[in-house]
Structure formats: C-alpha cells, structure tokens
CSV table of C-alpha atoms and ligand atoms in Angstrom, one decimal:
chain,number,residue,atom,x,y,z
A,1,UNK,CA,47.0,-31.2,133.3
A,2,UNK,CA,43.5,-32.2,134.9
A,3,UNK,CA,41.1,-34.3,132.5
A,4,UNK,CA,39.0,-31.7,132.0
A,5,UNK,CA,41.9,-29.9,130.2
A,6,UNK,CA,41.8,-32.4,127.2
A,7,UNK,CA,38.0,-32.1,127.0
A,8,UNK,CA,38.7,-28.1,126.9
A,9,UNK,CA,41.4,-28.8,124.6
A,10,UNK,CA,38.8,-30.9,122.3
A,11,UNK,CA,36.3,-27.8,122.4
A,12,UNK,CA,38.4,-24.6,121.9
A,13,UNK,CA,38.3,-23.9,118.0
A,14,UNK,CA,34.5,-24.5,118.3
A,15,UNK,CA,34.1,-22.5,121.5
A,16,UNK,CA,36.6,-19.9,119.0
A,17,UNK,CA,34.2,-20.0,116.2
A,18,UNK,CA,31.3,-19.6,118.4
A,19,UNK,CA,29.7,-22.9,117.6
A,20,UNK,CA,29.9,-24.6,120.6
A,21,UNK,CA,26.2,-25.5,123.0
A,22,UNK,CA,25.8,-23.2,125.5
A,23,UNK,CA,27.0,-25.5,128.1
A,24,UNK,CA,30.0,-26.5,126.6
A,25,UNK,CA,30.4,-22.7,126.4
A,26,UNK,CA,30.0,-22.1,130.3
A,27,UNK,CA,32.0,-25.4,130.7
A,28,UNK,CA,34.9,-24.1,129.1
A,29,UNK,CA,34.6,-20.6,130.7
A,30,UNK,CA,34.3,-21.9,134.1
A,31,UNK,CA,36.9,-24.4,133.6
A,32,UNK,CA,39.6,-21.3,132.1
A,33,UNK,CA,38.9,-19.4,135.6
A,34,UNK,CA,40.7,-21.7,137.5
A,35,UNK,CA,43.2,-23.0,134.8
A,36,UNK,CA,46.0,-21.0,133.8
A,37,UNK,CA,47.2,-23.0,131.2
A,38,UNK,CA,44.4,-23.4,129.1
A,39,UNK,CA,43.2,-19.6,129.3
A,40,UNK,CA,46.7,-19.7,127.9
A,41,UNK,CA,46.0,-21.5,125.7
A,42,UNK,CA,43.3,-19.9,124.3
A,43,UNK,CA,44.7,-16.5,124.3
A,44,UNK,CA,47.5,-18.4,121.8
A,45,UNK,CA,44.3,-19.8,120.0
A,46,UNK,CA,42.7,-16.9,119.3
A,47,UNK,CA,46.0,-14.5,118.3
A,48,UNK,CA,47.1,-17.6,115.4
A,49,UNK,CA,43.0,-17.4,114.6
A,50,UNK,CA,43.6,-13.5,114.5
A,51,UNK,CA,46.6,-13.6,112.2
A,52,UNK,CA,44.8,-16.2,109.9
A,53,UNK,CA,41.6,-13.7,109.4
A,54,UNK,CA,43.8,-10.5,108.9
A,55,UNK,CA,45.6,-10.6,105.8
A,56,UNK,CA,41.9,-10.7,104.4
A,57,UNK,CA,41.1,-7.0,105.4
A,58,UNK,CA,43.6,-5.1,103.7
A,59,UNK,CA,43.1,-6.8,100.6
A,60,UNK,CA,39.8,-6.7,101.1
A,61,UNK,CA,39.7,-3.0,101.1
A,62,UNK,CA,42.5,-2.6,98.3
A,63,UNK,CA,40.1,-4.6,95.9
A,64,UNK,CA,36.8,-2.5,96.8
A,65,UNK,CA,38.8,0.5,95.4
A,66,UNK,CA,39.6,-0.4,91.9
A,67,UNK,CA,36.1,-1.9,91.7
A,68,UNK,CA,34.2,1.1,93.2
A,69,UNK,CA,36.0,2.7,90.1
A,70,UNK,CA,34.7,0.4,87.8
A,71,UNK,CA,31.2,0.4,89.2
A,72,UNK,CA,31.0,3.5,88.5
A,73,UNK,CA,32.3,3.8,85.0
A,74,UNK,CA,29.9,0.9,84.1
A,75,UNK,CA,27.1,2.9,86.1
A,76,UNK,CA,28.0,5.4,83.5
A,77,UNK,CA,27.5,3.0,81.0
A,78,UNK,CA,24.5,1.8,81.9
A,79,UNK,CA,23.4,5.2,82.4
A,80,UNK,CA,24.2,6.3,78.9
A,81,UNK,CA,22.3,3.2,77.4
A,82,UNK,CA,19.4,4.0,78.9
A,83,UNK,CA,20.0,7.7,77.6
A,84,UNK,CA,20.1,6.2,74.1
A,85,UNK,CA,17.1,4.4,74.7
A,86,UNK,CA,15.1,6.7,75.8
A,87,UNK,CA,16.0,8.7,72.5
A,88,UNK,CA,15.3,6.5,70.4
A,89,UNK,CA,12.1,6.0,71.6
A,90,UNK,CA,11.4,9.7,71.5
A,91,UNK,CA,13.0,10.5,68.0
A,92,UNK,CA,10.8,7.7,66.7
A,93,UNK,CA,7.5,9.1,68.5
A,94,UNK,CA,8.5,12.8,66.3
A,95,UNK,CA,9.5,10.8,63.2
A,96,UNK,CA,6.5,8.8,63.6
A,97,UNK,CA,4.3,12.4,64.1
A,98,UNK,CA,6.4,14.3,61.3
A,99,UNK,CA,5.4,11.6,59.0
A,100,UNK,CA,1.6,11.7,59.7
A,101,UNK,CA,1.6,15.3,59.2
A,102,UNK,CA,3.6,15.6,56.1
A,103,UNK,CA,1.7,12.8,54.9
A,104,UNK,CA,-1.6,15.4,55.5
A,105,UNK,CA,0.3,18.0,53.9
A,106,UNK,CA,0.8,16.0,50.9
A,107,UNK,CA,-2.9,14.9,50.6
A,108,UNK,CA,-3.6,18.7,50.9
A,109,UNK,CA,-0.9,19.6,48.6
A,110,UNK,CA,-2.4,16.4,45.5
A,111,UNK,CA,-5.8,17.5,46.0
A,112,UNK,CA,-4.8,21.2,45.4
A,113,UNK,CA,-2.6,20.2,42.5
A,114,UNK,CA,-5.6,18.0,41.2
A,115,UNK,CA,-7.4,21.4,41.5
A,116,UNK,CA,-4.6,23.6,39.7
A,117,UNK,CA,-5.0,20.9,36.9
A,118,UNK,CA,-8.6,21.0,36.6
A,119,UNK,CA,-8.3,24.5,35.8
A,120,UNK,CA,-5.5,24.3,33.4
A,121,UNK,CA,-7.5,21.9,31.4
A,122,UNK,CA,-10.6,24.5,31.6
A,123,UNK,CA,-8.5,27.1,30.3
A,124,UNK,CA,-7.4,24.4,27.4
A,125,UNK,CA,-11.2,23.1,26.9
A,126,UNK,CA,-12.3,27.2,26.5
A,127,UNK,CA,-9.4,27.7,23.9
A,128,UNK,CA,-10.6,24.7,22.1
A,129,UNK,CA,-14.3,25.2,21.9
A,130,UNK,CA,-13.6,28.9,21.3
A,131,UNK,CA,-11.4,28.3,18.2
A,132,UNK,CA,-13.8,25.2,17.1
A,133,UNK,CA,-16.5,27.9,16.2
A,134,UNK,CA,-13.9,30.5,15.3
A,135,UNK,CA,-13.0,27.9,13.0
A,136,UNK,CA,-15.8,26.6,11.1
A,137,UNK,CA,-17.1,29.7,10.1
A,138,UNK,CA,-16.2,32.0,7.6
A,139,UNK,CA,-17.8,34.8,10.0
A,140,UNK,CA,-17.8,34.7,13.7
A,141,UNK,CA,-20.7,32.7,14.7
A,142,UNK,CA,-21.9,35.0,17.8
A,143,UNK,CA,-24.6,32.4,18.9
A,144,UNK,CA,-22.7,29.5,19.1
A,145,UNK,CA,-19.8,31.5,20.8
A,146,UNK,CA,-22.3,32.8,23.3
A,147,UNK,CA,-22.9,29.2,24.4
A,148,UNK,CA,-19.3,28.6,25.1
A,149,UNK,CA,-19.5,31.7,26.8
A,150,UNK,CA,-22.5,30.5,28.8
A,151,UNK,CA,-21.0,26.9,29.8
A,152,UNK,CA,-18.3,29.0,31.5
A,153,UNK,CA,-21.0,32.0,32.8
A,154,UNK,CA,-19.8,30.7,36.2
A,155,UNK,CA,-15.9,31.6,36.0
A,156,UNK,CA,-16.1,34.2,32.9
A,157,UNK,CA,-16.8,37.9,33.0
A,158,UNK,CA,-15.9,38.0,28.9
A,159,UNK,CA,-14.9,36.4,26.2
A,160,UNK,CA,-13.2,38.7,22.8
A,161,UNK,CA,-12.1,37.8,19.5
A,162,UNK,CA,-9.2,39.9,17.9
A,163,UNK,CA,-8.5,39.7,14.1
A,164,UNK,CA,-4.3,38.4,14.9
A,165,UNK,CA,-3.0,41.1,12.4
A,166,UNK,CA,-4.6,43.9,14.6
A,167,UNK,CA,-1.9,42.6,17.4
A,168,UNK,CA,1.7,43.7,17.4
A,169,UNK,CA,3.4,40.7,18.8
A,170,UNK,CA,1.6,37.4,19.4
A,171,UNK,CA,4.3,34.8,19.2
A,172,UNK,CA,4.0,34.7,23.1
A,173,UNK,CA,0.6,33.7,22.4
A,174,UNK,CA,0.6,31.1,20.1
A,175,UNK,CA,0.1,27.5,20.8
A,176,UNK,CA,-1.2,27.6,24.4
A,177,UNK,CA,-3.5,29.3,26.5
A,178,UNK,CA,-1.2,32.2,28.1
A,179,UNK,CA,-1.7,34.5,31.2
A,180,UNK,CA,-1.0,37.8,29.3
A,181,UNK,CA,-1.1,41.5,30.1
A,182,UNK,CA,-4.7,42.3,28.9
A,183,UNK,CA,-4.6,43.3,25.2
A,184,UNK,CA,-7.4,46.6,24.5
A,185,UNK,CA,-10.6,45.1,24.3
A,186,UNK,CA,-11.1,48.2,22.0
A,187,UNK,CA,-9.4,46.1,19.0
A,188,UNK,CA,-11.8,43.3,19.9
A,189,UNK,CA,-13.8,42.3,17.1
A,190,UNK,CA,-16.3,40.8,19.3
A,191,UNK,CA,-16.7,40.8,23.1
A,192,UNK,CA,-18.9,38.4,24.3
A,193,UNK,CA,-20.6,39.0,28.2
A,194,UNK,CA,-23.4,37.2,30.2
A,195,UNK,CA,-26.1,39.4,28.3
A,196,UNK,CA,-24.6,38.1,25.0
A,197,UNK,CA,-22.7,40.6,22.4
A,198,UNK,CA,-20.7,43.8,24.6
A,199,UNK,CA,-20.7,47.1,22.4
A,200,UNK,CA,-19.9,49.5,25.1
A,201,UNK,CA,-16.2,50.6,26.0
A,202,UNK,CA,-14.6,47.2,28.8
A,203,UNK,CA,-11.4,48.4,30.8
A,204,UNK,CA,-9.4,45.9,30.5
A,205,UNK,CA,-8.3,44.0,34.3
A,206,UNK,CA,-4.8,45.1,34.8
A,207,UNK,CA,-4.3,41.6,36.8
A,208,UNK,CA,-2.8,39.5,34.3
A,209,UNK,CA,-3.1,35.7,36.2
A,210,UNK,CA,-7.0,37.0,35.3
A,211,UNK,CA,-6.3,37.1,32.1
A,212,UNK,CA,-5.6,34.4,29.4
A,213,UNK,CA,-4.9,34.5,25.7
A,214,UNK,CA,-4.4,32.6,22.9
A,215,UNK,CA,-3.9,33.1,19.1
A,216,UNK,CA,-2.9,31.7,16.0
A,217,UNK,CA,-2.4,32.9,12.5
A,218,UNK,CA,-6.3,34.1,12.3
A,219,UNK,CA,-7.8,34.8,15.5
A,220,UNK,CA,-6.7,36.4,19.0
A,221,UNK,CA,-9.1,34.6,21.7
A,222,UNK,CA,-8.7,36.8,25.0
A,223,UNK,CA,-10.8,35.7,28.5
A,224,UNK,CA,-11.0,37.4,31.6
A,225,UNK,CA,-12.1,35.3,34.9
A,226,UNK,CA,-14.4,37.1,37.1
A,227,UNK,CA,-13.2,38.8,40.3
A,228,UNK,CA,-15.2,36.0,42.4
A,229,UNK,CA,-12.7,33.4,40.4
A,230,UNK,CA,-9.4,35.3,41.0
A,231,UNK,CA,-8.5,33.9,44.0
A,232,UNK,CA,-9.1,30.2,42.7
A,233,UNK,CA,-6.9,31.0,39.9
A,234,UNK,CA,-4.1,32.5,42.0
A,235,UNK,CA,-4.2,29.6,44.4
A,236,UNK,CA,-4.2,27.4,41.5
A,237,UNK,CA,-1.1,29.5,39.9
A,238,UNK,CA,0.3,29.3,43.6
A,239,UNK,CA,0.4,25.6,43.2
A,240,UNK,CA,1.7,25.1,39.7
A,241,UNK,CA,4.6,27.0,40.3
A,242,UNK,CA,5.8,27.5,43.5
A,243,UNK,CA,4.0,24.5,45.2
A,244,UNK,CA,7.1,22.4,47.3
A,245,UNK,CA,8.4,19.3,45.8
A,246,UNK,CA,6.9,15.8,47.4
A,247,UNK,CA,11.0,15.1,48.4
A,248,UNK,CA,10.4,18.9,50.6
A,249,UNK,CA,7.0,17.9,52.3
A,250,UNK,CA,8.8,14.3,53.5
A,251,UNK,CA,12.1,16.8,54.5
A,252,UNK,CA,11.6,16.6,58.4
A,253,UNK,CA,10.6,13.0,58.5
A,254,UNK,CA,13.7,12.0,56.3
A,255,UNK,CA,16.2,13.7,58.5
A,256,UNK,CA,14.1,12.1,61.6
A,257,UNK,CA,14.4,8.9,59.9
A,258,UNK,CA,18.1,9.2,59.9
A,259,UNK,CA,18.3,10.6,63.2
A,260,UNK,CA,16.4,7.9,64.8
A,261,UNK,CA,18.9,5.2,62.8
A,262,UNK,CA,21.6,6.9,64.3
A,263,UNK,CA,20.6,6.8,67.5
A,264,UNK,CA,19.6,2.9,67.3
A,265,UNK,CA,22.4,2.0,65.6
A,266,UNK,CA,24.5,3.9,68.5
A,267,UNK,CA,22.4,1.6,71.2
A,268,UNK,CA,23.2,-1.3,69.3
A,269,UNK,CA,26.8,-0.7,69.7
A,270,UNK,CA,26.4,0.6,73.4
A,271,UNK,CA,24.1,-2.8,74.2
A,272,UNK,CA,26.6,-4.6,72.5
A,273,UNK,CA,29.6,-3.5,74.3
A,274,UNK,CA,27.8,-3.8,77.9
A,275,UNK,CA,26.6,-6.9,77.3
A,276,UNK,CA,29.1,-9.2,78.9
A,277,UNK,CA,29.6,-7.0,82.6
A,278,UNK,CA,25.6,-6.3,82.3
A,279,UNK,CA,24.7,-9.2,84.9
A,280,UNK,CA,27.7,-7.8,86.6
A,281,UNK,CA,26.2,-4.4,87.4
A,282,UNK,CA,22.5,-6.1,88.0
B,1,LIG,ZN1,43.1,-26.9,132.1
C-alpha cells in the first residue's frame, strides 16, 4: 500500500457522500485507476453504504400506503366541514330573508287587523248612536236619526228601524251588532237614505257581510253598507276570521331557525372532531 492509499482511505466516505472538493474528487478517481485495492475498496464501501440506505425504502413505501388512506379519509373530512360551513352560511342568509319578509307580512297583516277593528268599532258606534235616539224618544226622532245617518253617508246606503215584535226570531240579534240575512225592509218602521226618510219599496241586498243588525226588546236597527264599502268590509271580515295566526306568518323562519342550529351545531361537532389532525392535513 502506497501513501496515497491512506490519504484515499481518509477521503472515501466523503468522496461516497459526494462531499468531497473537486480535486479531492479527481484525486481519488485517478488514484483508483491504477490501484486495485482501493477501487476495491470502494466497491466494498459503497455495497455496506447500499445496504445501510435500503431497509429505508420498503418501509418507506409500506408507511405512504396506510397514510395515503388516511389522507384521504381526513380530506373527506375536511371536505365535509367546509360542506357544513357553507350551509350554514346559506341557511342563515334564507332564515335571515324569511324573517324580513314575514316580518313585512306581519306589518301588513297588524295594519289590516287595525283596519278590521276600526270597522268593528264603527259598526258598534252606529248601533250605539242609533239606539241612543231610538232611546230617548217616545217616538222615533227622524231628524236626529238622519244625522247619524249622515255622519256615516260615506259607508251607508240605509239605515231602518223595525218594531222587535214585528220579527220572528231576534235572539241572534240581541246584544251585538250582527251580519244577518237582510230582514224585509217592508216591516221597517222607518228607513232612513241619503235624501232623508225612504217611503218607496228597498230590495233588500242578499249579501249578508253587507248587512248588519241589532235589536233588543224594543227596536230592530238594520244597516246596509253601500256597494263601494263591500269590499272593505269583506277584507275586513277576511281578516277577523280567517286571517293566519302571528306563530303561522313566523312558520318558515322558525323551522329555518332550527335548521340553521342544526347545521351549526353539526359543524361544531365536525370542527371539534378535526381539530387535532387539522395542522396535519394543512
Ligand atoms: Zn491505493
């Protein structure tokens, strides 16, 4: 062995690894061209080096299996978060809309309900101020019954007084201002129009919601609304009783509202379980 063989010697794992000067490098090739013994050597060098770096591979490639597997379930994961995400944000956006609509509905819906009131306490104020005159007189006092007429000339086509013992059956009557099935205005004692005291024959309307009534032991007071007023008066009836409940105007945003829980409380969970193997997937 030459001198040059233990510098070789010194310098193979480097020149191995690939880390050696570029000299060194062509020192050591040079040097192996004419020695067997060190390109020996090296050969031995570089089969132990092999040996050392394989067992790495295979395992290597048997751990990238499993974990492509579980990059992908927690892909799925991730994947269904964001799903929950983005439906929460959406359900939230419709509840959020639902609730601004019902919540015009039911503005609609009070100020048609103030409406239907206002003429429920007409028809009581036109009762009252009716039977006021009816009953402070011994006789019907046509002028001052003409002026409750008149203070309603805007809604009224007439106004009649019946003697209660001319009508078969007013218990229906009694107490409140009714809708009725018009009674004969031919049993009126009076009928009062916009030209003051009617004589000549009325046909009744046969639409009763344009008709109200109201009687007690003495007197039958019967009103009809004029055909410009009907549809008010329907609407109004409309309203009173078939109008929907506050709890069915807030229906859709209420099962929104629970929807929209759902879904956050399910994103919750799902954030909650991904947490830990989040930065994993990142
Ligand atoms: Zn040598």
């Amino acid at each position: 062995m030459k001198n040059e063989c233990y510098i070789v010697r010194d310098l193979l794992p480097s020149y191995i690894d690939q880390i050696c000067s570029e000299e060194s490098s062509r020192f050591i090739e040079q040097h192996i061209a004419t020695c067997e013994q060190c390109a020996e050597l090296l050969n031995q060098m570089r089969v132990e080096f092999d040996i050392q770096e394989q067992p790495e591979i295979p395992t290597r490639i048997e751990q990238k299996k499993p974990f492509q597997k579980i990059a992908h379930f927690f892909n799925a994961q991730k994947n269904f978060t964001k799903f929950l995400s983005i439906s929460f944000w959406v359900a939230l956006i419709v509840t959020v809309g639902f609730f601004i609509y019902s919540l015009n509905v039911l503005s609609e819906l009070n100020d048609e309900r103030e409406e239907a009131q206002g003429i429920e306490q007409q028809k009581q104020d036109i009762m009252e101020k009716t039977f006021a005159v009816l009953s402070t007189q011994a006789n019907i006092d046509e002028i001052a019954l003409q002026a409750v007429f008149q203070e309603y000339s805007g809604q009224l086509e007439h106004l009649a007084v019946f003697s209660t013992e001319n009508i078969d059956d007013v218990t229906h009557l009694q107490g409140n201002p009714t809708y009725t099935f018009p009674i004969d205005y031919s049993q009126a004692i009076l009928v009062i129009g916009e030209n003051g005291k009617i004589t000549e024959t009325i046909i009744p309307n046969d639409y009763d919601i344009g008709t109200v009534a109201m009687a007690n032991d003495q007197w039958t007071v019967q009103y009809e609304y004029q055909n410009s007023y009907l549809e008010t008066i329907e609407n109004a009836h409309q309203i009173k009783h078939y109008a929907p409940s506050n709890w069915i105007v807030f229906q859709l945003p209420i099962v929104f509202i629970i929807i929209t829980a759902f879904i956050l409380g399910g994103w919750i969970i799902q954030k909650r379980i991904t947490k830990p193997v989040e930065n994993i997937l990142d």
